Amino acid sequence: MGQITSGRVRLLAAVIAIMTLLVAAVAGASPLLANDHQAGAGSSEHGHCHEDTGEGCEEPGQSGDDHGKPDKGNPNDGKDGCEGDGNAGRGNDGSCPTDPDPDETTKAKVGFGKRALTPVGEPPAEWVEFFHPHPVTGVWGEEFVDLDEDGCYDTGIKLDTPDDPDAVIGMINEPREPHVDDPWNSAGDAHENGAFEVDGVTIYGDPQSTGKWDGLWTNAGFGSRCTLGAHDDTWARAVVVEVGGDTVAMVSLDVVGFFNDEVRRAAKELAIRYPELPIDQLVISSTHTHESVDTMGYWGENLGIDGKFPAYQAFIRSQIIDAVADAYKAREKAYAKFAVTEYTTAIRDSRPPQVIDPYLLAAQFVREDGSTIGSVVNWSNHPEAQGSGNPYISSDFPHGTRMELEEKLGGTAVYFSGSVGGLMTPLRENVPGYGTEVSWERTYALGRLVAEQAITALSTAPVEGINDLQHERREFYMESDNTAIRALNQIGVFDLPTYAGAESWGMDPEQHRDGVYARREGYQLRTEMIAVQFGPALFLTVPGELFPELELGGYGRPDCPAADTGKPYEPVISEQFDAEYQFILGLGQDELGYIVPGYDFWIKKLPENNPDGSGLIPIGALEQDDPCGEGHYEETVSASSVMAPWVTCVAAELAGRNPWASEAACAHEHTHLNPYGINE
Ligand SMILES: [Zn+2]
């Protein structure tokens, strides 16, 4: 079946999307509520002492002390004995920091790599023919005639113009600027065969790009905005860990989200470009920066028209695999330090119940001489501190985090976003010394504060060898009941392959039946999760924006018991794994929107509101207030009402448990839907 491109369907989708964005704007303006939740997480015993020397070993009775805030100390100074008790939250047993003991064994080799994604200025030589930097702004896109010389490609139709009081939505304000359609952006089939490639990386042309200007729109996540340049670089940053014969690459991407089909393409292309690289598992997690380009399709020239730029999507994958190759080639014998602390500055939960993930996790990989190979930080907040009015590409506050880590520790720093659903935002929150108003200084300062916390926590962490590595991947097919997202996919905005008839429920391989590939007409989405464990650390991907209670517990609506839907509470992810340091890689392997617990999932079922079939929009997923009048915006941009059971139950499975029969939330009735409509 061909692609549906009638104006009417486009308009319908645009209306749905506009309404979704409008409710988003209203949700964003809701009154501030203080963060008061401290989620409980079990702490586990984990000895960090060197058993042969006794160095760093605790005295009996030392653990369980009242753990204060970690002392500040020189992170590279490991020879002055204990500087204080570094305990905070889970993990970190307070033992003394030290340089690696020469007798300590480590089987790990660790390497870091980074490649810029910034679509401004002169492209790398092999990509020059595919991008045309604007003569003034340097921003990449198809060549166009900038009639009004404002640096922006003007579509002639104003849809997102909050700054222009005279603009009318849908009004034609000016002529559409002429552009040159490059063949590679529309050549081939969007899902299979691209006609153009760069050293094994294919440009998957999109039929919808025919006649459309392909270029970079920024502020994805908020809306769509003309890009006028870059304020700091966006990156693909990779850490490769090899132990024994096993090698895992974990990549952080400064984009709003990267769908699973793109992740799969990157894995395939990595093997084509670097057949000699024995990467057993490729993990890709988006930071979700709202200050960069549309990599999903939702925030293009007009709502309802795919905003992705096919050549740039291919370029991102190319940079990912080069960053992985750089990291692999740079790998060297490594020891590790792990730390966790609590840091809740400038995190606001935008809706009740107030549940935030307070944990800031850090890892530092060091050489025998104590010098740093690289570091990893994991924190749970939306990288949107620069707000919705910014026309410059940026990685937002993680830029400040990485700068500070690299200045103070050396090596390459990687930032992973954690449980950002709920949603966790720094907007209008106080950043000490910089207030609540958006500014570049405040954005980067927040990032530096995060890094300082990580450095302090790491300064008292013991150095340990890594002698084990496990990794597990689980693919599953999930029904999507968000009809707005399905409609947008059907008209070619998201380009997600869809499936029908899959049955991937349960651990028993007999029950893993793959669906029939149905392109854009199916109702099931295929996604995946990966768990990587080495030393005392777990790195778990979740395919979207995870509500923190799914990670840490704290279910229920004490503020409004009537708002609890009665759906069973999902298994708490942190309770499934024994690992002492649990890094959650949000938007990992996919970005299917918010992962909302069933007890708190409310969405408007329009057909019920219009029993006679009348109404403005026959399909759609519109925001539904709960019985206490609280808005539930996140559900409108969540692919499925059963995503939370899937994600938590698969997490339990990845932890080696079998939750499918024992956990109510994992039962068939809570992980499956009426495939032809909204779940009842
Ligand atoms: Zn988000």
XYZ file of C-alpha atoms and ligand atoms in Angstrom:
681
model
C 0.000 0.000 0.000
C 1.349 3.349 -0.982
C 1.985 6.257 1.225
C -1.014 8.391 2.045
C -0.197 11.954 1.155
C -3.531 13.620 0.607
C -3.785 17.124 1.901
C -6.718 16.176 4.052
C -4.831 13.507 5.931
C -1.878 15.823 6.348
C -4.138 18.509 7.690
C -5.755 16.072 10.076
C -2.405 14.999 11.395
C -1.314 18.577 11.653
C -4.410 19.406 13.672
C -3.767 16.497 16.009
C -0.164 17.497 16.383
C -1.030 21.130 16.925
C -3.497 20.204 19.630
C -0.877 17.967 21.192
C 1.617 20.794 21.190
C -0.952 23.225 22.504
C -1.723 20.994 25.449
C 2.016 20.626 25.900
C 2.322 24.368 26.133
C -0.480 24.528 28.683
C 1.075 21.714 30.681
C 4.368 23.549 30.644
C 2.701 26.586 32.182
C 1.239 24.750 35.155
C 2.170 26.012 38.612
C 5.424 24.951 40.117
C 5.407 22.286 42.745
C 8.246 21.654 45.099
C 10.223 18.462 44.847
C 9.818 16.648 48.089
C 10.088 13.027 47.183
C 13.099 10.998 48.086
C 12.662 7.635 46.529
C 13.944 4.744 48.524
C 16.397 2.371 46.983
C 17.970 -0.567 48.619
C 21.640 -0.375 49.326
C 23.670 -3.482 48.957
C 26.828 -4.730 50.535
C 29.732 -4.572 48.194
C 33.281 -4.734 49.400
C 35.773 -2.487 47.687
C 38.795 -3.423 49.736
C 41.841 -5.119 48.336
C 41.674 -8.369 50.125
C 45.329 -9.253 49.751
C 46.658 -6.020 51.194
C 43.795 -4.966 53.378
C 44.026 -1.547 51.820
C 40.772 0.277 51.860
C 39.031 -2.383 53.904
C 36.446 -1.189 56.342
C 36.649 -1.822 60.011
C 33.728 -3.885 61.210
C 30.844 -1.712 62.206
C 31.958 1.148 60.017
C 29.305 0.664 57.413
C 25.831 1.838 58.225
C 27.116 5.041 59.758
C 25.166 8.178 59.236
C 26.521 9.202 55.891
C 27.059 12.866 55.413
C 27.675 14.846 52.293
C 30.879 13.763 50.611
C 33.853 15.965 51.471
C 35.356 17.991 48.718
C 38.755 16.737 47.767
C 41.272 16.590 44.990
C 39.882 13.932 42.690
C 43.343 12.943 41.533
C 44.740 12.711 45.014
C 44.415 9.160 46.101
C 47.447 8.931 48.341
C 46.495 11.017 51.334
C 44.310 8.398 52.890
C 40.645 8.787 53.561
C 39.405 12.320 53.090
C 36.056 11.511 54.549
C 33.049 9.393 54.224
C 31.743 9.464 50.694
C 28.542 7.608 51.282
C 25.368 8.975 49.819
C 22.379 7.037 48.632
C 23.096 3.639 47.231
C 26.584 2.389 46.792
C 29.972 3.753 47.810
C 30.998 2.033 51.001
C 33.226 4.810 52.249
C 36.520 3.018 51.762
C 39.652 4.957 50.955
C 40.485 6.041 47.441
C 43.737 4.814 46.018
C 45.737 4.508 42.851
C 45.465 1.089 41.308
C 47.301 -1.544 43.266
C 49.862 -3.013 40.864
C 48.842 -6.429 42.125
C 45.173 -5.752 41.536
C 44.001 -7.632 38.525
C 42.009 -6.083 35.772
C 41.050 -7.791 32.577
C 39.335 -4.742 31.144
C 40.400 -2.599 28.284
C 38.495 0.661 27.983
C 38.616 3.339 25.310
C 36.751 6.536 24.508
C 35.922 8.265 21.241
C 33.971 11.329 20.228
C 32.764 12.751 16.935
C 30.900 16.043 16.522
C 27.413 16.004 15.037
C 27.181 19.800 14.801
C 25.549 20.551 11.439
C 27.189 23.931 10.945
C 30.202 25.002 8.902
C 32.285 22.942 6.507
C 31.219 19.272 6.523
C 33.861 16.519 6.661
C 35.322 15.915 3.190
C 33.430 12.708 2.445
C 30.114 14.427 3.247
C 30.699 17.719 1.440
C 28.526 16.875 -1.561
C 25.484 16.101 0.610
C 25.260 19.315 2.594
C 25.130 22.943 1.505
C 26.082 25.253 4.368
C 24.061 28.464 4.305
C 26.438 31.221 3.163
C 25.800 33.315 6.271
C 24.792 30.943 9.075
C 26.760 27.889 7.889
C 23.794 25.656 8.753
C 23.476 22.534 6.589
C 20.550 21.942 4.312
C 19.452 21.825 0.724
C 20.390 24.909 -1.234
C 17.696 27.604 -1.216
C 17.245 31.209 -2.245
C 17.099 33.228 0.939
C 14.812 35.920 -0.499
C 14.517 37.946 2.689
C 18.102 37.185 3.761
C 17.049 36.204 7.271
C 19.210 33.065 7.256
C 16.130 30.855 7.435
C 14.341 28.726 4.905
C 10.865 30.248 4.783
C 7.971 27.917 4.045
C 5.473 30.719 3.650
C 3.221 29.141 6.246
C 3.421 30.159 9.847
C 2.499 27.495 12.350
C 4.836 28.001 15.266
C 5.346 31.690 15.794
C 4.893 32.478 19.476
C 7.166 35.502 19.050
C 5.084 37.050 16.290
C 1.775 38.439 17.595
C 0.593 39.201 14.052
C 1.041 35.678 12.762
C -2.059 33.604 12.258
C -1.734 29.849 12.340
C -1.979 28.480 8.844
C -1.772 31.927 7.243
C 0.503 32.429 4.276
C 2.658 35.351 5.299
C 5.320 35.385 2.613
C 6.397 33.434 -0.475
C 7.894 29.990 -0.037
C 11.565 30.321 -0.828
C 12.706 28.244 -3.811
C 15.097 25.395 -3.116
C 17.006 22.705 -5.002
C 15.812 19.175 -4.200
C 18.845 16.933 -3.720
C 18.149 13.454 -5.096
C 19.650 11.462 -2.216
C 17.126 12.756 0.315
C 14.223 11.233 -1.571
C 15.893 8.433 -3.527
C 15.195 4.819 -2.817
C 12.799 3.374 -0.344
C 12.539 4.937 3.059
C 12.764 1.592 4.747
C 15.040 -0.490 2.611
C 17.259 0.612 -0.207
C 18.993 3.924 -0.282
C 20.682 4.843 -3.508
C 23.506 6.875 -2.002
C 26.063 5.838 0.546
C 29.275 6.971 2.181
C 31.665 4.165 3.033
C 28.971 1.693 4.017
C 26.549 4.216 5.490
C 23.367 4.528 3.467
C 21.269 7.644 3.001
C 17.785 6.252 3.406
C 15.874 8.589 1.156
C 12.356 9.419 2.268
C 9.606 9.646 -0.373
C 8.162 12.550 1.594
C 11.340 14.524 0.928
C 10.407 14.933 -2.729
C 9.614 18.604 -3.126
C 10.326 19.320 0.532
C 13.250 21.433 1.701
C 15.516 19.162 3.698
C 17.592 20.937 6.281
C 18.048 21.417 9.973
C 15.251 22.705 12.167
C 16.258 23.200 15.765
C 14.539 23.313 19.177
C 13.199 19.811 18.526
C 11.315 18.684 21.604
C 9.737 22.102 22.011
C 8.649 22.864 18.480
C 10.358 23.808 15.274
C 12.708 26.715 14.849
C 15.003 27.977 12.139
C 18.631 27.234 13.018
C 20.963 30.242 12.969
C 24.174 28.483 14.006
C 25.688 26.557 16.886
C 26.484 27.687 20.416
C 28.402 24.555 21.352
C 28.984 21.238 19.632
C 26.670 18.262 19.699
C 28.309 14.859 19.811
C 28.316 11.127 19.465
C 30.505 10.034 22.393
C 31.434 6.415 22.828
C 32.955 4.290 25.567
C 34.095 0.799 24.640
C 34.621 -1.833 27.343
C 36.366 -5.093 26.501
C 36.782 -7.931 28.981
C 38.058 -11.281 27.830
C 36.595 -11.869 24.410
C 33.565 -9.633 24.884
C 33.247 -6.042 23.736
C 30.457 -3.574 24.377
C 30.208 -0.068 22.945
C 27.970 2.493 24.654
C 27.255 5.724 22.825
C 25.647 8.925 24.040
C 24.062 11.042 21.293
C 23.210 14.715 21.611
C 19.873 14.459 19.837
C 16.229 14.638 20.903
C 15.731 10.938 20.196
C 16.890 8.186 17.851
C 14.466 5.487 16.797
C 15.274 1.798 16.970
C 15.434 1.368 13.198
C 18.213 3.981 13.101
C 20.023 2.178 15.915
C 19.774 -1.074 13.962
C 21.062 0.611 10.838
C 24.027 1.973 12.779
C 24.882 -1.515 14.053
C 24.664 -2.933 10.540
C 26.737 -0.118 9.054
C 29.353 -0.410 11.789
C 29.951 -3.984 10.674
C 30.158 -2.878 7.025
C 32.581 0.004 7.561
C 34.691 -1.725 10.205
C 34.357 -5.479 9.636
C 37.414 -6.063 11.828
C 35.780 -4.484 14.892
C 34.418 -7.217 17.175
C 31.693 -5.143 18.839
C 29.283 -7.637 20.446
C 26.768 -5.072 21.639
C 26.119 -1.537 20.413
C 24.212 0.621 22.872
C 22.956 4.048 21.775
C 21.248 6.453 24.169
C 20.058 9.954 23.273
C 20.558 12.760 25.762
C 17.225 14.242 24.588
C 18.659 17.730 24.147
C 15.860 20.103 23.172
C 18.399 22.516 21.682
C 19.206 20.589 18.563
C 17.709 19.210 15.394
C 14.669 17.092 14.587
C 15.889 13.506 14.340
C 12.412 12.015 14.786
C 10.145 13.860 12.337
C 7.775 15.621 14.711
C 9.340 19.077 14.636
C 9.870 19.960 10.963
C 8.766 22.845 8.775
C 5.117 22.190 9.556
C 3.555 19.835 12.008
C 2.571 16.741 10.096
C 5.490 16.976 7.652
C 8.546 14.879 8.449
C 11.282 17.142 9.818
C 14.073 14.616 9.449
C 16.864 15.395 6.994
C 17.781 12.018 5.488
C 21.397 12.885 4.619
C 21.956 14.217 8.131
C 20.418 11.095 9.704
C 23.020 9.080 7.780
C 25.750 11.480 8.892
C 24.773 10.945 12.540
C 25.103 7.174 12.123
C 28.436 7.662 10.383
C 29.718 9.708 13.323
C 28.402 7.120 15.786
C 30.328 4.298 14.166
C 33.492 6.391 13.794
C 33.276 7.341 17.485
C 32.954 3.643 18.336
C 35.899 2.780 16.098
C 37.985 5.551 17.698
C 37.085 4.257 21.155
C 37.876 0.674 20.221
C 41.247 1.562 18.730
C 42.135 3.694 21.764
C 41.244 1.025 24.302
C 43.816 0.264 26.951
C 44.143 -1.574 30.225
C 41.810 0.096 32.671
C 40.726 0.205 36.275
C 37.505 1.836 37.374
C 36.027 3.956 40.108
C 32.285 4.126 40.621
C 30.291 6.538 42.735
C 26.761 7.605 43.410
C 25.512 10.694 45.150
C 22.235 12.531 45.395
C 21.785 15.767 43.509
C 18.382 17.332 42.975
C 19.290 20.921 42.248
C 17.233 22.307 39.372
C 15.098 19.217 38.913
C 11.379 19.884 38.916
C 8.733 17.212 38.506
C 6.058 18.794 36.358
C 3.156 16.673 37.634
C 2.027 14.772 40.720
C 2.976 12.530 42.334
C 6.289 14.198 43.041
C 8.757 11.437 42.315
C 12.191 12.298 41.047
C 15.306 10.219 40.614
C 17.780 11.946 42.943
C 20.771 9.825 42.003
C 23.771 11.074 40.114
C 26.003 8.193 39.102
C 29.573 8.431 37.910
C 32.290 6.163 36.624
C 35.922 7.047 36.049
C 38.233 4.769 34.110
C 41.884 5.121 35.025
C 45.278 3.828 33.972
C 47.813 2.137 36.216
C 49.374 5.528 36.982
C 46.005 6.887 38.115
C 45.508 9.165 35.109
C 42.059 9.308 33.583
C 41.081 7.578 30.345
C 37.558 8.885 30.517
C 34.492 9.369 32.661
C 30.773 8.688 32.525
C 28.010 10.604 34.298
C 24.329 9.673 34.509
C 21.718 12.121 35.799
C 17.975 12.474 35.335
C 16.848 15.832 34.015
C 15.643 17.186 30.664
C 18.504 18.862 28.743
C 16.279 21.815 27.952
C 17.730 24.481 30.241
C 18.157 26.844 27.291
C 14.406 26.883 26.741
C 12.175 27.086 23.686
C 13.369 30.371 22.207
C 16.884 29.337 21.238
C 17.822 29.237 17.533
C 21.325 27.848 18.157
C 22.371 24.205 18.154
C 23.563 23.106 21.592
C 23.903 20.000 23.725
C 22.448 22.101 26.588
C 23.715 21.585 30.167
C 25.578 18.301 29.438
C 28.076 20.496 27.569
C 29.022 22.133 30.872
C 29.181 18.748 32.584
C 31.569 17.293 30.031
C 33.761 20.421 29.882
C 34.177 20.402 33.647
C 34.874 16.670 33.830
C 37.482 16.883 31.083
C 39.149 19.935 32.650
C 39.298 18.462 36.152
C 39.766 14.752 35.527
C 41.257 14.653 32.040
C 40.243 12.135 29.396
C 36.950 12.113 27.516
C 33.636 12.628 29.303
C 30.331 11.002 28.354
C 26.959 12.140 29.699
C 23.962 9.799 29.723
C 20.438 11.020 30.501
C 18.556 8.783 32.938
C 14.901 8.739 34.000
C 13.805 12.052 32.515
C 10.094 11.187 32.279
C 7.538 12.463 34.633
C 8.723 14.982 33.476
C 11.969 16.213 34.987
C 12.880 19.742 33.957
C 15.328 22.472 34.980
C 13.068 25.156 33.492
C 12.186 27.889 35.986
C 14.210 26.132 38.697
C 16.927 27.984 40.579
C 20.506 27.300 39.569
C 22.615 28.637 42.456
C 24.209 31.906 41.428
C 22.277 32.101 38.169
C 18.630 32.201 39.171
C 15.674 30.853 37.248
C 15.866 32.793 33.983
C 17.203 31.115 30.864
C 20.744 32.126 29.960
C 23.731 30.377 28.465
C 25.675 31.056 31.663
C 22.968 29.365 33.752
C 22.704 26.398 31.364
C 26.421 25.658 31.393
C 26.690 26.389 35.141
C 24.082 23.717 35.837
C 26.159 21.263 33.837
C 29.295 22.195 35.748
C 27.502 21.735 39.066
C 26.547 18.221 37.994
C 30.183 17.513 37.133
C 31.415 18.906 40.460
C 29.094 16.543 42.296
C 30.369 13.626 40.258
C 34.004 14.585 40.842
C 33.466 14.930 44.577
C 31.737 11.566 44.773
C 34.479 9.901 42.720
C 37.228 11.426 44.856
C 36.510 9.005 47.674
C 35.709 6.003 45.509
C 38.125 3.066 45.544
C 39.904 1.968 42.406
C 39.014 -1.515 41.322
C 39.798 -3.941 38.571
C 37.115 -5.107 36.157
C 37.210 -8.810 35.508
C 33.788 -9.618 34.182
C 31.395 -8.383 31.513
C 27.894 -9.583 30.785
C 25.488 -8.178 28.260
C 22.008 -9.232 27.294
C 19.639 -7.905 24.661
C 15.901 -8.488 24.457
C 13.726 -7.525 21.517
C 9.959 -7.266 21.808
C 6.877 -6.204 19.885
C 4.487 -3.879 21.651
C 1.036 -2.771 20.624
C 0.625 0.960 20.224
C -2.707 2.469 21.189
C -1.725 6.091 20.701
C -3.727 6.706 17.562
C -2.262 10.174 17.025
C 1.250 8.762 16.920
C 0.052 5.938 14.686
C -1.615 8.419 12.323
C 1.513 10.546 12.139
C 3.558 7.436 11.429
C 1.133 6.360 8.755
C 1.509 9.607 6.823
C 5.269 9.280 6.969
C 6.291 11.573 9.804
C 8.087 9.016 11.979
C 8.888 6.295 9.387
C 8.647 3.536 11.988
C 8.334 0.017 10.626
C 5.298 -1.623 12.161
C 4.241 -5.201 12.690
C 1.162 -7.331 13.085
C 0.542 -10.547 14.913
C 3.730 -10.698 16.978
C 3.670 -12.531 20.271
C 6.821 -11.818 22.201
C 5.404 -12.202 25.680
C 7.176 -14.424 28.142
C 10.636 -15.894 28.629
C 9.798 -19.167 27.006
C 11.322 -19.071 23.510
C 8.260 -20.936 22.248
C 6.259 -17.798 22.917
C 8.571 -15.520 20.959
C 6.783 -15.316 17.642
C 7.878 -12.487 15.357
C 5.242 -10.349 13.786
C 4.623 -9.755 10.133
C 6.386 -6.658 8.906
C 3.574 -4.319 8.011
C 5.392 -1.099 7.218
C 3.205 1.744 8.349
C -0.098 0.001 8.698
C 0.530 -2.328 11.618
C -0.271 -1.548 15.197
C 2.771 -3.125 16.829
C 6.151 -1.470 17.263
C 9.355 -3.405 17.640
C 11.796 -2.185 20.217
C 14.565 -3.553 22.403
C 16.367 -3.210 25.704
C 19.956 -4.028 26.654
C 21.543 -4.703 30.034
C 25.323 -4.414 30.350
C 27.014 -5.343 33.617
C 30.641 -5.163 34.647
C 32.199 -4.870 38.079
C 29.568 -3.441 40.434
C 27.838 -1.509 37.641
C 24.738 -2.049 35.548
C 23.936 -0.044 32.425
C 20.292 -0.615 31.446
C 18.647 0.942 28.418
C 14.998 1.994 28.492
C 13.367 2.833 25.132
C 11.986 6.233 26.068
C 11.496 8.729 28.861
C 11.111 6.663 32.020
C 8.956 7.883 34.898
C 11.228 7.663 37.967
C 8.814 5.577 40.051
C 9.280 2.751 37.536
C 12.971 2.811 38.384
C 12.827 3.473 42.109
C 9.308 2.870 43.391
C 6.996 5.397 44.990
C 3.805 4.383 43.169
C 0.430 5.790 44.037
C -1.352 9.106 44.197
C -1.465 10.098 47.855
C -2.431 13.581 46.662
C -5.441 12.189 44.810
C -6.376 8.534 45.451
C -9.205 8.778 42.901
C -6.596 9.333 40.188
C -5.122 5.867 40.675
C -6.459 3.828 37.766
C -6.204 0.589 39.732
C -3.781 -0.980 37.250
C -1.225 -3.164 39.057
C 2.031 -1.476 39.985
C 4.875 -2.510 37.714
C 7.968 -4.297 39.071
C 10.452 -1.685 40.331
C 13.510 -1.834 38.076
C 16.132 -1.106 40.748
C 14.836 -4.034 42.806
C 15.361 -6.497 39.975
C 19.120 -6.091 39.732
C 21.761 -6.736 42.369
C 24.234 -4.290 40.847
C 25.367 -1.623 43.262
C 25.553 1.166 40.689
C 22.575 1.206 38.369
C 23.056 3.484 35.397
C 19.796 4.008 33.503
C 20.391 4.916 29.876
C 17.219 6.804 29.024
C 16.023 6.974 25.416
C 18.217 3.915 24.932
C 17.978 2.033 21.609
C 14.744 3.931 20.895
C 12.572 6.905 21.826
C 8.950 5.857 22.067
C 8.017 8.785 24.268
C 7.063 8.798 27.904
C 6.994 5.521 29.809
C 4.066 6.183 32.135
C 3.117 3.756 34.928
C -0.291 2.149 34.454
C -1.708 3.428 37.741
C -1.232 7.010 36.517
C -2.061 6.635 32.815
C -4.914 8.857 31.655
C -5.696 9.725 28.073
C -8.782 11.049 26.363
C -10.686 8.469 24.387
C -12.380 10.645 21.828
C -14.862 8.183 20.345
C -16.498 7.926 23.767
C -16.901 11.668 23.871
C -18.694 11.588 20.528
C -20.901 8.504 20.629
C -22.775 9.597 17.512
C -19.537 9.719 15.559
C -19.462 13.502 15.363
C -16.597 15.584 16.538
C -13.639 17.552 15.360
C -11.164 14.702 15.250
C -12.304 11.126 14.740
C -9.030 9.688 16.008
C -6.409 11.008 18.286
C -4.866 10.927 21.667
C -5.720 14.064 23.532
C -4.818 15.121 26.992
C -7.147 13.912 29.698
C -7.342 15.536 33.098
C -7.456 13.046 35.947
C -10.294 13.177 38.540
C -8.379 15.840 40.484
C -7.993 18.026 37.428
C -4.297 17.349 36.913
C -3.177 17.411 33.301
C -1.635 14.304 31.753
C 0.296 15.685 28.790
C 2.920 12.932 28.789
C 0.408 10.257 27.754
C -0.295 12.118 24.508
C 3.321 11.578 23.471
C 3.645 8.021 24.731
C 3.522 5.307 22.081
C 1.544 2.919 24.241
C -0.354 2.569 27.483
C 1.347 -0.806 27.998
C 4.905 0.456 27.562
C 5.559 0.659 31.330
C 4.648 -3.015 31.961
C 6.755 -4.058 28.990
C 9.812 -2.064 29.988
C 9.779 -3.071 33.640
C 8.959 -6.724 32.973
C 11.655 -7.009 30.310
C 14.055 -5.352 32.766
C 13.198 -8.080 35.269
C 13.797 -10.663 32.564
C 17.178 -9.102 31.747
C 18.002 -9.375 35.449
C 17.499 -13.133 35.159
C 14.054 -13.264 36.713
C 10.803 -14.560 35.299
C 8.193 -11.920 36.089
C 5.614 -12.987 33.521
C 3.637 -15.247 35.803
C 4.573 -13.845 39.193
C 4.000 -10.122 38.631
C 0.434 -8.973 38.042
C 1.570 -6.091 35.843
C 3.376 -8.520 33.533
C 0.324 -10.687 32.876
C -0.988 -10.897 29.341
C -3.966 -8.649 30.053
C -1.684 -5.792 31.118
C 0.929 -6.138 28.386
C -1.463 -6.531 25.469
C -4.224 -4.392 24.017
C -7.176 -4.471 21.786
C -5.088 -4.133 18.639
C -7.661 -2.125 16.733
C -8.289 0.640 19.154
C -7.717 2.192 22.488
C -7.481 -0.261 25.333
C -10.572 -0.655 27.480
Zn 10.949 14.772 27.011
